[in-house]
Coordinates of C-alpha atoms in Angstrom, one line a residue:
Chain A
X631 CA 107.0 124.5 32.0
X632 CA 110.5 124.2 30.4
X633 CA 112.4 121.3 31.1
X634 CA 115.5 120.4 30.1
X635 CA 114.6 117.5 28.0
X636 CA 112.6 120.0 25.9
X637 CA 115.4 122.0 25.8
X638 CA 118.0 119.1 24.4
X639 CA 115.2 118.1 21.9
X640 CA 114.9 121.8 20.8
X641 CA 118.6 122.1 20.5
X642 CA 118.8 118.7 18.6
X643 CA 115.8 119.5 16.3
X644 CA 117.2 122.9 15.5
X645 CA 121.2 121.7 14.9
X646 CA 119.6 119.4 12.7
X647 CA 117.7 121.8 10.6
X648 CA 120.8 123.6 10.1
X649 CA 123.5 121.5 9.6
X650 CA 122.2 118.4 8.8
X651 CA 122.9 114.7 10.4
X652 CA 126.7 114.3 10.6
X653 CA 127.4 117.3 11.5
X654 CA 124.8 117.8 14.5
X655 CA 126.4 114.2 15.8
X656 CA 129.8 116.0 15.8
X657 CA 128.4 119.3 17.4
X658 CA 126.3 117.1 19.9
X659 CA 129.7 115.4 21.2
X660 CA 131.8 118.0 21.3
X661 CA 128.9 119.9 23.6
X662 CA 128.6 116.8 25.8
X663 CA 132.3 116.8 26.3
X664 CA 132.3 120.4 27.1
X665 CA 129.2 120.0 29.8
X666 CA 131.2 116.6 31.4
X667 CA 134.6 118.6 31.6
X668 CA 132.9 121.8 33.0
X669 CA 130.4 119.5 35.2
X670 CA 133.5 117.5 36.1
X671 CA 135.4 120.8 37.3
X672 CA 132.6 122.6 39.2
X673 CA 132.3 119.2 41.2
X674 CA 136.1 119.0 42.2
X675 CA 135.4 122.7 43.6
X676 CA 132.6 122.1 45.1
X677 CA 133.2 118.7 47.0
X678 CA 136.7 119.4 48.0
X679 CA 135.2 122.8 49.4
X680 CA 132.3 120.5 51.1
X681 CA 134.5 118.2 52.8
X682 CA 136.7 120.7 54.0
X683 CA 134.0 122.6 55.6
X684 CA 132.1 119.4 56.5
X685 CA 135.1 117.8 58.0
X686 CA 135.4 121.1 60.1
X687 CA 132.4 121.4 61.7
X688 CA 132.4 117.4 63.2
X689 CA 135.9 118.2 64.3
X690 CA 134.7 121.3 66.0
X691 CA 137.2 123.5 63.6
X692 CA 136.3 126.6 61.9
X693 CA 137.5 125.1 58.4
X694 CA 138.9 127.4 55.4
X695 CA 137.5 131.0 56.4
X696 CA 140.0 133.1 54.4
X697 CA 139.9 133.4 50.7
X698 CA 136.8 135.0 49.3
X699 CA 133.5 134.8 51.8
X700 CA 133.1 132.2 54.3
X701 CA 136.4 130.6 52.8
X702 CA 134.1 130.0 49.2
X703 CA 137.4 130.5 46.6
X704 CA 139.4 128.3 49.1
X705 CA 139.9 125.3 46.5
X706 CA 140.0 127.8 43.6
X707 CA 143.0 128.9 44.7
X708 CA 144.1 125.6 45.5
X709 CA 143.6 124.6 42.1
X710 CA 145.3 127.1 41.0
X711 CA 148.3 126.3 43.1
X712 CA 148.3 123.1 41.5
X713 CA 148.2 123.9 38.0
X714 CA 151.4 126.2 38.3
X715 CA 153.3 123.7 40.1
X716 CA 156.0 121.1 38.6
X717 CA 154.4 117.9 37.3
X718 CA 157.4 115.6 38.5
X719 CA 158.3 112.0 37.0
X720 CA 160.8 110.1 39.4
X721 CA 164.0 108.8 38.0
X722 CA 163.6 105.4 38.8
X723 CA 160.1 105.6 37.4
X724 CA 158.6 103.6 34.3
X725 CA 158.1 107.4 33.1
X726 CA 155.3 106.3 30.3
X727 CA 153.1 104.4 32.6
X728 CA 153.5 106.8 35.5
X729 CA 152.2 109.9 33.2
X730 CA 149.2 107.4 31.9
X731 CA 147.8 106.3 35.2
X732 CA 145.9 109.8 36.2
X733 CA 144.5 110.3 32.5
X734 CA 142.9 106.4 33.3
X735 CA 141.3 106.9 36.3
X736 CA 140.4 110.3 34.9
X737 CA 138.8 108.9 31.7
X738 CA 137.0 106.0 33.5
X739 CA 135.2 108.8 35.8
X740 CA 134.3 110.1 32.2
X741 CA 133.0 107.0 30.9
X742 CA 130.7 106.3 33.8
X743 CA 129.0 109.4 33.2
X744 CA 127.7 107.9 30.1
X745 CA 124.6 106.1 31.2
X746 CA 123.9 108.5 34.5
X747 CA 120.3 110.0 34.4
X748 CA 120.5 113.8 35.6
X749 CA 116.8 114.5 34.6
X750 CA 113.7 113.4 32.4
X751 CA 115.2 112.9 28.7
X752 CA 118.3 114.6 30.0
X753 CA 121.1 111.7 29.8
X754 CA 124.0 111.1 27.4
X755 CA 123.7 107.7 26.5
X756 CA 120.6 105.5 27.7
X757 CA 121.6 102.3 27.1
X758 CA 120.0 99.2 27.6
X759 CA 122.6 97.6 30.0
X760 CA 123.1 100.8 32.0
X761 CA 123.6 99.2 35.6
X762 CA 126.1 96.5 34.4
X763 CA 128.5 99.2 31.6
X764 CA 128.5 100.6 35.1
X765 CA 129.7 97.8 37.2
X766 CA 131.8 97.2 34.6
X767 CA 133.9 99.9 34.1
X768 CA 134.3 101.2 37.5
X769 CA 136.2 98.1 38.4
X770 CA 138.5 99.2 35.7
X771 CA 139.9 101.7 37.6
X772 CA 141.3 99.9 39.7
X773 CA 143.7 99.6 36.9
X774 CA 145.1 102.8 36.8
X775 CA 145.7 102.6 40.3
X776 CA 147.7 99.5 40.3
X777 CA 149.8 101.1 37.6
X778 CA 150.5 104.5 39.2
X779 CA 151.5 102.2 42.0
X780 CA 153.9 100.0 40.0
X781 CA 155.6 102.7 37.9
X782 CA 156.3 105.1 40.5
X783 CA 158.9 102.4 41.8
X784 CA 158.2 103.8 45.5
X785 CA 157.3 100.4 48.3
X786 CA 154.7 102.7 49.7
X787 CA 152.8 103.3 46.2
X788 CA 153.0 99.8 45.6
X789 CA 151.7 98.8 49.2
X790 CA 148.8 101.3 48.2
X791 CA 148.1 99.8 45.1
X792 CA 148.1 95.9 45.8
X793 CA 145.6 96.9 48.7
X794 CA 143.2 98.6 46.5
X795 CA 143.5 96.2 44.1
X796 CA 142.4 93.6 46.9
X797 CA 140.3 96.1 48.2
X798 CA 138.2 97.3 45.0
X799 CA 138.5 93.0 44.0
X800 CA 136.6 92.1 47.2
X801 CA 133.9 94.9 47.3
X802 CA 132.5 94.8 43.9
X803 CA 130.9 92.0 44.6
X804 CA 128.8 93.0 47.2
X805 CA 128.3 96.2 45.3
X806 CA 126.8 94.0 42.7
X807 CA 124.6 92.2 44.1
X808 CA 123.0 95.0 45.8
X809 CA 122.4 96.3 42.3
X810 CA 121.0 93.1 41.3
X811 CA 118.8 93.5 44.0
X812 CA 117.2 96.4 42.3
X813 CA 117.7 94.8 39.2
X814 CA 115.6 91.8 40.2
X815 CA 112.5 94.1 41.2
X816 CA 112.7 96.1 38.3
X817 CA 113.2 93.7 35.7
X818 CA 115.6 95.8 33.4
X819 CA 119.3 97.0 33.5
X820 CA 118.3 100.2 31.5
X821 CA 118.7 103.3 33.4
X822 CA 115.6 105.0 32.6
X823 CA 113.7 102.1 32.9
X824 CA 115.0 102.0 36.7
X825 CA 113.7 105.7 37.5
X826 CA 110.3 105.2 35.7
X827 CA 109.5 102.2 38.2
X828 CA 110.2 104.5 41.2
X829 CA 107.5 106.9 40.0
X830 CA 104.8 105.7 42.8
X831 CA 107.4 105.5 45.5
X832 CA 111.3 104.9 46.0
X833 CA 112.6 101.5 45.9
X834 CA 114.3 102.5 49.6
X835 CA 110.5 102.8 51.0
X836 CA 108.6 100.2 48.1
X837 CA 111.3 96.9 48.9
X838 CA 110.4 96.5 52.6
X839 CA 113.6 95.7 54.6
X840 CA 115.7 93.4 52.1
X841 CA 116.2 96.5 50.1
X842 CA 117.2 98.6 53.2
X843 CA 119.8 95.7 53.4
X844 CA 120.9 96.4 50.3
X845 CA 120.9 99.9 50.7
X846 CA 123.3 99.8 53.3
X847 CA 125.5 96.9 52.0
X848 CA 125.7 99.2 48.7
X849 CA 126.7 102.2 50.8
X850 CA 129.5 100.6 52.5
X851 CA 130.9 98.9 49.6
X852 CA 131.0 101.6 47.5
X853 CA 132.7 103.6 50.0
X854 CA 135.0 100.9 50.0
X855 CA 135.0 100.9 46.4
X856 CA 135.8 104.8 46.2
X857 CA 139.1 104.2 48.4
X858 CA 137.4 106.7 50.9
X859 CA 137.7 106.1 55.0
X860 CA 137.5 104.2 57.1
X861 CA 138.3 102.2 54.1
X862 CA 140.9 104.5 52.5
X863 CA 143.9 101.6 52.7
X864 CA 144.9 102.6 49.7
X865 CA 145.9 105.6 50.5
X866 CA 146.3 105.3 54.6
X867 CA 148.6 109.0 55.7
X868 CA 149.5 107.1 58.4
X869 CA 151.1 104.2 57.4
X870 CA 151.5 104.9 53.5
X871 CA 152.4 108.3 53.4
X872 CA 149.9 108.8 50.6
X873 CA 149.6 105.4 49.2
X874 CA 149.4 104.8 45.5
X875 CA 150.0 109.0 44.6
X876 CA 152.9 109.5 46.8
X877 CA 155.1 110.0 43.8
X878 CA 152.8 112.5 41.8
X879 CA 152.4 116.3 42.4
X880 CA 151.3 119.2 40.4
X881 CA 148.5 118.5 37.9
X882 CA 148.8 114.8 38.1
X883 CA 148.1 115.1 41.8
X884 CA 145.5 116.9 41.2
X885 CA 143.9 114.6 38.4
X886 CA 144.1 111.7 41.5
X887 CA 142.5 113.6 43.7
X888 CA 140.0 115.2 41.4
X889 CA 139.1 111.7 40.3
X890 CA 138.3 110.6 43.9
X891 CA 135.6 113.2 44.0
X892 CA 134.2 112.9 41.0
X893 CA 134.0 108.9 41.9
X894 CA 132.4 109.8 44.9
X895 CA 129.4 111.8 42.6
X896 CA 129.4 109.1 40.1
X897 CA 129.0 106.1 42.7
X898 CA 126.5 108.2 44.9
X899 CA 124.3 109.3 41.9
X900 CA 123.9 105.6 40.5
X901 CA 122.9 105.2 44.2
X902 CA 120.5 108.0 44.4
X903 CA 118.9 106.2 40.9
X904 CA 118.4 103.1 42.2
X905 CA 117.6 103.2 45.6
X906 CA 115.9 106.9 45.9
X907 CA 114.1 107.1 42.4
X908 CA 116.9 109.7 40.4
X909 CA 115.4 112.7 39.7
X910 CA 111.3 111.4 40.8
X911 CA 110.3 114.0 42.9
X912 CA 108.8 112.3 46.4
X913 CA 105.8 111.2 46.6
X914 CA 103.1 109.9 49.3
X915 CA 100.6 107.4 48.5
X916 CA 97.1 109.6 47.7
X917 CA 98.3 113.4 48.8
X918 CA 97.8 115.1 45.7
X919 CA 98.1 118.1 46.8
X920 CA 101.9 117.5 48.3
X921 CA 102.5 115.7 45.3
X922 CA 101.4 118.3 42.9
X923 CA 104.1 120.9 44.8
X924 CA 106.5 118.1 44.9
X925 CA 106.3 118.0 40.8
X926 CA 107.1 121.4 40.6
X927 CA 110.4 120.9 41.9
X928 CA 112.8 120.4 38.6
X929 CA 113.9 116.5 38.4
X930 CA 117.6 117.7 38.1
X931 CA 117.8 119.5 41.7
X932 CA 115.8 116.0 43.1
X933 CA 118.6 114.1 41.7
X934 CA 121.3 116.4 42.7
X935 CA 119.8 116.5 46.3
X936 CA 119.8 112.6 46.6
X937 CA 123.2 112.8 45.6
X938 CA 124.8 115.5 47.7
X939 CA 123.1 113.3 50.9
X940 CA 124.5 110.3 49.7
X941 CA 127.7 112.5 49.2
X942 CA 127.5 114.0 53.1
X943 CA 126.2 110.3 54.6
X944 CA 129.7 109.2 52.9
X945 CA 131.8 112.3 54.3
X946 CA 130.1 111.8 57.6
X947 CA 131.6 108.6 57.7
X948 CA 135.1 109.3 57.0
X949 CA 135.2 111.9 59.9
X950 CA 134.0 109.6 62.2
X951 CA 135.0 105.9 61.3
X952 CA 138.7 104.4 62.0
X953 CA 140.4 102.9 59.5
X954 CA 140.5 99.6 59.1
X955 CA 143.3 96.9 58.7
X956 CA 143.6 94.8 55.5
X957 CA 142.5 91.8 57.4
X958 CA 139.4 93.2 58.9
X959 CA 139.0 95.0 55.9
X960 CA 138.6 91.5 54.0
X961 CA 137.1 90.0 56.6
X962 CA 134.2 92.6 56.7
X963 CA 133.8 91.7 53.3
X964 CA 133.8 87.8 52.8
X965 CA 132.3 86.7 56.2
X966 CA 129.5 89.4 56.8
X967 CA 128.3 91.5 53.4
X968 CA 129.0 89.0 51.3
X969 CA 126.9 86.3 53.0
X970 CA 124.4 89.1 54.4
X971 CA 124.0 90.4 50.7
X972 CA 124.0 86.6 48.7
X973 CA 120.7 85.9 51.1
X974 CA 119.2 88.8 50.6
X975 CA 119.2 89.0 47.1
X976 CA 117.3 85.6 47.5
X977 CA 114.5 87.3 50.0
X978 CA 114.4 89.9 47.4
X979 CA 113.9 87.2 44.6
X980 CA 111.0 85.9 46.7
X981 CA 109.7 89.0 47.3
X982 CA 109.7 89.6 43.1
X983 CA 107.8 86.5 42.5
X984 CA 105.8 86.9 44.7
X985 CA 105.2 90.5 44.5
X986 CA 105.2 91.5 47.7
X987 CA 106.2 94.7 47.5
X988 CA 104.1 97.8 46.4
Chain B
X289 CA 124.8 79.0 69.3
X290 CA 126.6 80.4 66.2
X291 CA 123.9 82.4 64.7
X292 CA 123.1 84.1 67.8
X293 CA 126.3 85.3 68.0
X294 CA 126.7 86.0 64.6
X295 CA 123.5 87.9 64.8
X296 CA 124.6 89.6 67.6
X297 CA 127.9 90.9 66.8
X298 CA 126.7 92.7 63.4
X299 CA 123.9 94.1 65.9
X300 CA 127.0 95.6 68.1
X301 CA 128.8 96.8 65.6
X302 CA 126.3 98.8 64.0
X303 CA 125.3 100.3 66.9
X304 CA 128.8 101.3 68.2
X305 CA 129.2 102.7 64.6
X306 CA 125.5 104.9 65.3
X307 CA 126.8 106.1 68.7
X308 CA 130.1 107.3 66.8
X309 CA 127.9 108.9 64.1
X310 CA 125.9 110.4 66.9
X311 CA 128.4 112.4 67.9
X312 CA 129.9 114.2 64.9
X313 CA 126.3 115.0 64.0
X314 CA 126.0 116.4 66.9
X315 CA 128.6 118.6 66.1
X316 CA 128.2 119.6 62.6
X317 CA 124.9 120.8 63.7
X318 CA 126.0 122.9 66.4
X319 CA 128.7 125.6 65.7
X320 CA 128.8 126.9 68.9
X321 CA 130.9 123.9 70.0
X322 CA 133.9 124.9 67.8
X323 CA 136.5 126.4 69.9
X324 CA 138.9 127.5 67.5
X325 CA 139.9 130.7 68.0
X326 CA 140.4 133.5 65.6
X327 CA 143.6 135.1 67.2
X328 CA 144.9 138.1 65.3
X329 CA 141.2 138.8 65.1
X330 CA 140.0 138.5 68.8
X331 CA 142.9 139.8 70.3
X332 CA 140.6 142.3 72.2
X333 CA 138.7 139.5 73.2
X334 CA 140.6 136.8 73.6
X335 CA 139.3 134.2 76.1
X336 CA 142.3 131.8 77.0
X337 CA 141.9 128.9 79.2
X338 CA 142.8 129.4 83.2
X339 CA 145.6 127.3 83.2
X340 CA 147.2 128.6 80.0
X341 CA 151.1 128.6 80.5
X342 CA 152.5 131.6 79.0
X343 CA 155.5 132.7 81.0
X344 CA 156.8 132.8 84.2
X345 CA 156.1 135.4 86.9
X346 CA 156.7 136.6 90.3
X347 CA 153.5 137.5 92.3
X348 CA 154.0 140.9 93.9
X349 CA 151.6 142.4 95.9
X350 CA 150.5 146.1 96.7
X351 CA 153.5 147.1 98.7
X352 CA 155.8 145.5 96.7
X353 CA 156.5 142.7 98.4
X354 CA 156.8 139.0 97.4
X355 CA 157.2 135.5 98.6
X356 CA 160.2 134.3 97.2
X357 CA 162.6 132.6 100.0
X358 CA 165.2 132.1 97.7
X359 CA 165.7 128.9 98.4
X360 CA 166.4 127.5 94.9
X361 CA 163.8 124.8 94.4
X362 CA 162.5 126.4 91.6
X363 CA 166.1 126.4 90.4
X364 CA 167.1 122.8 90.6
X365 CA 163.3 121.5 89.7
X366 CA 164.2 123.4 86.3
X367 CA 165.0 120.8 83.9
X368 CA 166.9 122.8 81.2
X369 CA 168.0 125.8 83.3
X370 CA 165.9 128.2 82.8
X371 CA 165.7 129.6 86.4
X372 CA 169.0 131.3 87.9
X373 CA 168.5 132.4 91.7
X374 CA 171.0 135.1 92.8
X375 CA 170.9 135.5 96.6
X376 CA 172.0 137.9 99.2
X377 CA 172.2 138.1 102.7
X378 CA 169.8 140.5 104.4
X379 CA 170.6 142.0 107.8
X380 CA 167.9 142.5 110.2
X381 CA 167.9 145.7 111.7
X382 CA 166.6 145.0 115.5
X383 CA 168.4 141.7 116.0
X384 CA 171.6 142.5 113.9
X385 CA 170.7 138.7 112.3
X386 CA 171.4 137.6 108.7
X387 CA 169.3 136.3 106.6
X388 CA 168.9 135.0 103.0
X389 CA 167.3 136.6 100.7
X390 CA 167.3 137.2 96.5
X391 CA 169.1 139.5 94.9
X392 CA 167.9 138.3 91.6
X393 CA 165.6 135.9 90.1
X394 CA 167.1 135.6 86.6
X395 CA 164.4 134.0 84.2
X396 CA 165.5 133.1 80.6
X397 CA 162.5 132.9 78.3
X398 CA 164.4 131.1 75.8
X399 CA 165.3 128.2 77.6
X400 CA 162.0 128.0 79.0
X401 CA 159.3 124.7 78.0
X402 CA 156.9 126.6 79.7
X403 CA 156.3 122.4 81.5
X404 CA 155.1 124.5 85.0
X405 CA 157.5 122.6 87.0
X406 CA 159.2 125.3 88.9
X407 CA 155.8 126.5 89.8
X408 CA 155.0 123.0 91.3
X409 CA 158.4 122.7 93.4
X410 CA 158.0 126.5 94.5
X411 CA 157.0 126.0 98.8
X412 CA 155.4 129.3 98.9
X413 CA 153.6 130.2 95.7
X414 CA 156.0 132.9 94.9
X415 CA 156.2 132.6 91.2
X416 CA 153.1 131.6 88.9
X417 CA 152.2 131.0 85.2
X418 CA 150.7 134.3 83.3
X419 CA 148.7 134.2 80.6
X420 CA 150.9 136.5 78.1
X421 CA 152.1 134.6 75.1
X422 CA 153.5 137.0 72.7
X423 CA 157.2 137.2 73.1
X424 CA 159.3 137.5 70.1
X425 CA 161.7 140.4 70.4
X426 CA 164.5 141.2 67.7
X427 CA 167.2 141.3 70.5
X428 CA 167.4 137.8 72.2
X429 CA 169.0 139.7 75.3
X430 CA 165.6 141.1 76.3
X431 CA 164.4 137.3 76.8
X432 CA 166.6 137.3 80.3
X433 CA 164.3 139.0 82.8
X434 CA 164.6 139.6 86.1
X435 CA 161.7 138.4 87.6
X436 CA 161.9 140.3 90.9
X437 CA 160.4 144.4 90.6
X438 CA 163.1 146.2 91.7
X439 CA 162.5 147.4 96.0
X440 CA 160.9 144.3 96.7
X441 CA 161.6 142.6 99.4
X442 CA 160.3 139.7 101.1
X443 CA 156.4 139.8 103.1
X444 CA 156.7 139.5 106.4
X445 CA 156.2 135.8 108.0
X446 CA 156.7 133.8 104.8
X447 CA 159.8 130.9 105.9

């Protein structure tokens, strides 16, 4: 059966042949660009298309029904909109800053791509401290917020930025140790290591009820962390107009707002890897026979399906939650997950040693 | 005890949260909830509510006759006069009485908030709400109507 790790070890095997070392590491890159950038576009149509449709339907609307059928090209003109429209820079602005900050939080959704496993063998980079480059560098953009919000000289951006920067501060934490959880049971920070320990069941169903905790501590702090409601303070249309991208429009908009989405994949599929096994098909105990047709499912629409239901569990939330206020919003996170997730990660310790779980 | 409440409160919370999330699931798996409606396409169909406020009309029935008094209530319950009430004096013919009666009930759309309170302050249902909801014109003129058909007079035994 053809697989697509066969397929990038064909390809690699064959550049070599041909051009020799150098030049297949060149070709390799510039191919891996290509695939993030077009991987990167398809997924700002598709999720902006989702949440408008999904949004829709739990607000008993009809949702974007014109362009194209059932509404499909709705974003694609959208997009379009925005490419042809004026990229302004404010005069008060710090103009070299403000036209930075959307090419940062665009590159960081790049680099987090790095160490994501889409399917047996089929992974840029598999390096040995995948779970903590990732930690790592999605608190940097937290960065390019702040500075979009200080440049564009505008109280609201500003507002919006110090609150994410709180916000994103606060959450990573809790975020972190329910990654340690699955760290701890697993013993290694390597990606691929992660999945290959879920072959004989999910870490969801195999880590009794502390990793259910963590499950839904990750969830929520991650949507924190992804600015999205009922935790989208830094971005509030209520109170903020539009929070730390008031100032921006045209393609720099866009690159915000792209960002967001593509966050929203990147955080969901590092949750689909840990908790929900990546691209292991699903398994029960002794059923051959259900596991054999499970196997024939191809890893990278498992892991794309774990991710698109982490990505609706996350959409269902914004269209039903309030938002919170900054207090509660802190308060949620220093007097309940952080406790709740600091003693579970000791249960889960126990359970380690003591192997308790399957 | 602390705990307990503790305990407790993250309990409530979650479970205000799942009765939230109930709901909107609910929804987005069952179309036939959505009430938008489609207008320009369904005009044939169109379904609106009963107590849609289009404009405002005078009930007339089969032999022309309505139930308008005149006696201005509708007038001064207007709050951006909108209703002008034009009245005559009627003579009847056995008795050789007068009586009042309208000449003209002089309705301007364009003043109109459609906010139903000359129908309220109307004593004898005489004027009502319709349903119709498409008025632009490219003469603002044809926005003054006269609300009463033209004949009409007033049914017998309405004070």
């Amino acid at each position: 059966m053809p697989s697509l790790e066969n397929i990038t070890d064909d390809l690699d095997v064959w550049l070599y042949q041909q051009f020799g070392a150098t030049a297949t590491f060149l070709i390799e890159s510039v191919l891996i660009a290509l695939l993030a950038i077009g991987l990167f576009s398809i997924l700002g149509l598709v999720l902006i298309m989702m949440e408008r449709k999904v949004s829709a339907y739990m607000q008993v609307r009809l949702g974007p029904n014109r362009v194209g059928p059932k509404g499909m090209f709705q974003t694609v003109a959208d997009t379009l909109k925005l490419i042809v429209k004026e990229g302004m820079t404010p005069d008060g602005a710090d103009k070299f800053l403000f036209n930075l900050a959307p090419f940062i939080v665009m590159i960081i959704a790049m680099v987090i791509l790095a160490p994501l496993a889409f399917s047996k063998g089929f992974q840029i980079w598999d390096i040995n401290i995948g779970v903590l480059f990732i930690t790592a560098v999605s608190s940097v953009s937290v960065i390019g917020i702040l500075m979009a919000g200080w440049a564009s000289n505008n109280k609201y951006s500003l507002l919006g930025a110090m609150r994410s920067g709180a916000q994103i501060v606060s959450y990573e934490l809790s975020a972190g140790l329910s990654v340690i959880a699955i760290v701890v049971l697993t013993g290694s920070l390597r990606m691929s290591d992660i999945v290959a320990s879920q072959e004989n069941g999910w870490w969801l169903f195999k880590g009794h009820i502390p990793v259910l905790i963590a499950f839904v501590i990750f969830i929520i702090a991650i949507t924190a962390e992804t600015n999205r409601a009922p935790f989208d303070l830094a971005e509030a249309e209520s109170e903020l107009t539009a929070g730390f991208h008031t100032e921006y429009s045209g393609m720099k908009f866009a690159l915000f707002f792209l960002a967001e989405y593509v966050n929203i994949f990147i955080v969901c599929a590092v949750g689909a890897t840990l908790f929900l096994g990546g691209w292991m098909p699903l398994h029960f105990g002794t059923n051959t026979q259900f596991n054999h047709v499970m196997d024939y499912i191809p890893g990278i629409v498992w892991f794309m399906g774990k991710t698109f239901f982490l990505i609706f569990v996350i959409m269902w939330f914004r269209w039903t939650f309030p938002r919170l206020r900054i207090d509660q919003l802190l308060n949620l996170e220093w007097k309940y997950l952080l406790p709740i997730s600091l003693f579970n990660l000791l249960l889960v310790t126990l359970m380690a040693i003591m192997g308790w779980h399957f | 005890m602390f705990l307990k409440e503790y305990i407790k409160e993250v309990f409530g919370a979650v479970k205000s949260l799942a009765t939230g999330m109930r709901r909107t699931g609910y929804y987005f798996t069952h179309h036939k909830e959505i009430i938008t409606q489609q207008y320009p396409d369904n005009r044939d169909t169109l379904q609106l509510p009963e107590r849609f406020r289009g404009e405002v009309v005078m009930i007339h029935d089969e032999n022309n006759e309505h139930a308008c008094t005149g006696c201005t209530a509708c007038e001064l319950a207007c709050p951006n006069a909108t209703i002008k009430i034009v009245t005559k004096f009627d003579v009847d013919e056995e008795t050789g009485k007068k009586k009042k009666a309208i000449d003209t009930f002089v309705y301007h759309l364009e003043l109109c908030t459609f906010c139903n309170l000359c129908i309220e302050a109307c004593p004898t249902g005489a004027i009502k709400m319709d349903q119709t909801f498409e008025h632009s014109v490219f003469d603002r003129s044809k926005l003054t109507k006269k609300l009463n058909h033209d004949g009409s007079k007033i049914r017998a035994g309405v004070e």
